[in-house]
C-alpha positions as semicolon CSV with decimal commas, in nm:
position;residue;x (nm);y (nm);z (nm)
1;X;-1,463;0,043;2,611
2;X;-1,789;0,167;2,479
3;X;-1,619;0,480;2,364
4;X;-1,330;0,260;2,139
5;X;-1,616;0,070;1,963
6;X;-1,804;0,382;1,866
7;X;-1,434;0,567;1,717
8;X;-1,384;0,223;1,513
9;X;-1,712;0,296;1,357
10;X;-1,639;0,619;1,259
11;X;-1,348;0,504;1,166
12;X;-1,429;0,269;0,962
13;X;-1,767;0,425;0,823
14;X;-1,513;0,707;0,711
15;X;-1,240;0,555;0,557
16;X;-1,569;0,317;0,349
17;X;-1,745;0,645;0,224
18;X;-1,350;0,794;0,133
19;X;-1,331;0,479;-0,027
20;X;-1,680;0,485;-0,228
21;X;-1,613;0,817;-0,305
22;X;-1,227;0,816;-0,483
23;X;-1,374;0,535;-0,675
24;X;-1,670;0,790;-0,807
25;X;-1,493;1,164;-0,839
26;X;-1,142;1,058;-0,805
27;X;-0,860;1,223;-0,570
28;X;-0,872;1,567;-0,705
29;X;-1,250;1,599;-0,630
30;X;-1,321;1,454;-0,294
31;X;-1,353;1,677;-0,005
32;X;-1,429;1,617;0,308
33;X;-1,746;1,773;0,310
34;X;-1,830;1,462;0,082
35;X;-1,659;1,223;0,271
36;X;-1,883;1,351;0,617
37;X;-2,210;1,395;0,453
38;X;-2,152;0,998;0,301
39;X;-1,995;0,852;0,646
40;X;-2,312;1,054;0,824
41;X;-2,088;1,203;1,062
42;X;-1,997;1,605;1,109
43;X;-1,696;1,722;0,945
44;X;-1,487;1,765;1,292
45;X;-1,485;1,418;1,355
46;X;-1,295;1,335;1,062
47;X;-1,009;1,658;1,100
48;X;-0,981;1,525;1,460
49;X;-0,863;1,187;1,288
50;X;-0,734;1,354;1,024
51;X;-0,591;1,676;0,953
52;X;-0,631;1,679;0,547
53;X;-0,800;1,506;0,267
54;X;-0,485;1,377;0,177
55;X;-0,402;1,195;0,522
56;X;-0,709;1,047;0,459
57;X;-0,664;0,927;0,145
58;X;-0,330;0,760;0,256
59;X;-0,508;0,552;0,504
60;X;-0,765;0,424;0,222
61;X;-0,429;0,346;0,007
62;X;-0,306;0,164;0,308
63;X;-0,656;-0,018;0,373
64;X;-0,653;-0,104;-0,013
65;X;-0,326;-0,248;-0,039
66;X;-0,286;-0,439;0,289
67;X;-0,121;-0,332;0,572
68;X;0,031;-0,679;0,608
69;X;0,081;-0,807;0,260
70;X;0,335;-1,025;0,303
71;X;0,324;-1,378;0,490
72;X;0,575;-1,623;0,624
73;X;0,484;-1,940;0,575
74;X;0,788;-2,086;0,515
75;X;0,793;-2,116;0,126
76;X;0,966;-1,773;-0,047
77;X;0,817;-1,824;-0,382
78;X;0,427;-1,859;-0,262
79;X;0,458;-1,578;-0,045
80;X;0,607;-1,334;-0,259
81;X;0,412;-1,427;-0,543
82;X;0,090;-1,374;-0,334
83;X;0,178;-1,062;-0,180
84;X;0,294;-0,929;-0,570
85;X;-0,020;-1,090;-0,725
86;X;-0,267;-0,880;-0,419
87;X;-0,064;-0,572;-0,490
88;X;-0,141;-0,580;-0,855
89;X;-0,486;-0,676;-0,829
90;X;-0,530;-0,359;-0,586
91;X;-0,366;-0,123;-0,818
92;X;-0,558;-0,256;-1,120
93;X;-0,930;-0,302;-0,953
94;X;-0,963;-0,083;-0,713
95;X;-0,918;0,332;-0,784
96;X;-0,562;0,288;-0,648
97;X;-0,427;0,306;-1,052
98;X;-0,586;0,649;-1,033
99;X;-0,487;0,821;-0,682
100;X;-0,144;0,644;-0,650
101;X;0,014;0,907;-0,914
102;X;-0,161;1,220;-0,760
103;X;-0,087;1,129;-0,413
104;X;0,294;1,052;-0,506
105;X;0,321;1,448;-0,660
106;X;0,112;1,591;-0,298
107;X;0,381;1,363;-0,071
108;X;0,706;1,568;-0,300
109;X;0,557;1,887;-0,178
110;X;0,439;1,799;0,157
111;X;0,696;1,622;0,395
112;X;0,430;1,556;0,705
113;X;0,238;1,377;0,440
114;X;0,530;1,186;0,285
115;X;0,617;1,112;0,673
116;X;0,226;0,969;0,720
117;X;0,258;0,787;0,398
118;X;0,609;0,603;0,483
119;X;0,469;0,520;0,817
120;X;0,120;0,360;0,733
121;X;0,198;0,237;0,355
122;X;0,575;0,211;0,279
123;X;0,751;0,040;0,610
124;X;0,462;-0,190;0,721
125;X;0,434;-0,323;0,376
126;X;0,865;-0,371;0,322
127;X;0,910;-0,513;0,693
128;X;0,660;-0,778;0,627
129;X;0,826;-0,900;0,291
130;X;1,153;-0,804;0,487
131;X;1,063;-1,085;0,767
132;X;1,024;-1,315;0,526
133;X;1,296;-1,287;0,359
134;X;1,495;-1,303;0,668
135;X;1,348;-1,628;0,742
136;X;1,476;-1,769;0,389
137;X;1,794;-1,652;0,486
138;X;1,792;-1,827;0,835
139;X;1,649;-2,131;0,618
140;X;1,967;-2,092;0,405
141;X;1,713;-2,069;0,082
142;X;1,881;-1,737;-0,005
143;X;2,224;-1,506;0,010
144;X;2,283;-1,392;0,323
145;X;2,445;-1,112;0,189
146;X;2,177;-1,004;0,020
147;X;2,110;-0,632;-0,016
148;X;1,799;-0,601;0,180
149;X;1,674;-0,259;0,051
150;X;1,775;-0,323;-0,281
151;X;1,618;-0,622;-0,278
152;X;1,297;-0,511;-0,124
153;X;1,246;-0,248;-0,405
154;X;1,320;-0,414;-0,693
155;X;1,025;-0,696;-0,586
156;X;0,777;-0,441;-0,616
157;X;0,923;-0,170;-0,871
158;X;0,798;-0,279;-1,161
159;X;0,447;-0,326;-1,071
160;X;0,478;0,034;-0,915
161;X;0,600;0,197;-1,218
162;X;0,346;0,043;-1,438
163;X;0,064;0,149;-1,218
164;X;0,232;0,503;-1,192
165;X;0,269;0,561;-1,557
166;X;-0,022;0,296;-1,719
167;X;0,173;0,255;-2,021
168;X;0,111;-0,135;-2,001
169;X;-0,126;-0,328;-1,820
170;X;-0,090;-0,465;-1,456
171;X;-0,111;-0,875;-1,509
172;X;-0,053;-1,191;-1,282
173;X;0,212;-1,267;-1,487
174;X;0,372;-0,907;-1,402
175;X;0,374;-1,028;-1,072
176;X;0,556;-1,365;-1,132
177;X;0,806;-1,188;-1,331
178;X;0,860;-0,982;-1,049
179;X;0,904;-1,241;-0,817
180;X;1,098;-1,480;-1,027
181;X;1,356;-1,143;-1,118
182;X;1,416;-1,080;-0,762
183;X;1,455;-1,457;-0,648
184;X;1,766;-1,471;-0,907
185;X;1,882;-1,164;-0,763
186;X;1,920;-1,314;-0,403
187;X;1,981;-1,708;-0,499
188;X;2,256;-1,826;-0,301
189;X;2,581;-1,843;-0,448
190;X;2,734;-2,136;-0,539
């Protein structure tokens, strides 16, 4: 057990100094070499974890956003709008607003990478909204016949576009829009 403690601490002294340093040089500057000298460990430590920069970097994302954003507490509304209001305050105050595009044009070229990324970022994040949605729908709050996918994108779309393309700012009230668009989309019909 001694040994697991010591590779969380690398672990987690990595992914803090790959952290630290995208929010000082940005994604198209960090290196590993940077991210080993920072984390005080030796560079092989981090490929053995890690084969690229850019595996790395989506395990920050992941650690940024929340790898389980979404709770189930029984009320939609509240847990949506949380889970949209801690995604936006990620992208916005945290360097997310300025990796998130980059890393999105690597994972087109790179398919193990776009695999990694669905895998840690993507899924965890939609099954956790996903349960509770399903629990609405077992509570009868919403359609049953709800489009699930479609449904699970357009909740988070437009806070993903703005932080992809920054042409307006990422607000609260982004969020609540959000929400509030998606919960018309899957009221029950009448």
């Amino acid at each position: 057990m001694a040994g697991r403690a010591r590779e969380d601490r690398i672990d987690a002294a990595v992914l803090t100094a790959a952290r630290e340093l995208l929010d000082e040089t940005g994604y198209a500057d960090l290196s590993i070499g940077q991210v080993a000298t920072r984390a005080g460990v030796h560079r092989p430590a981090i490929y053995r974890r890690w084969p690229s920069k850019r595996h790395l970097v989506v395990d920050v994302v992941a650690d940024l956003l929340g790898r389980h954003p979404t709770r189930d507490t029984g009320d939609l509304r509240a847990d949506l709008t949380v889970a949209m209001r801690n995604l936006v305050a990620a992208l916005r105050d945290t360097s997310l607003h300025r990796v998130l595009p980059a890393l999105v044009a690597d994972l087109a070229n790179e398919p193990a990478l776009r695999d990694h990324f669905l895998a840690t970022v993507f899924e965890p994040r939609r099954q956790t909204t996903a349960t509770a949605l399903q629990s609405a729908i077992n509570r009868g709050e919403i359609d049953p016949d709800l489009d699930m996918d479609f449904v699970l994108d357009a909740i988070a779309a437009p806070i993903y576009y703005r932080a992809l393309f920054g042409h307006l700012p990422l607000t609260d009230a982004l969020a609540d829009q959000s929400v509030a668009a998606a919960l018309r989309v899957v009221a029950p019909s009448r």
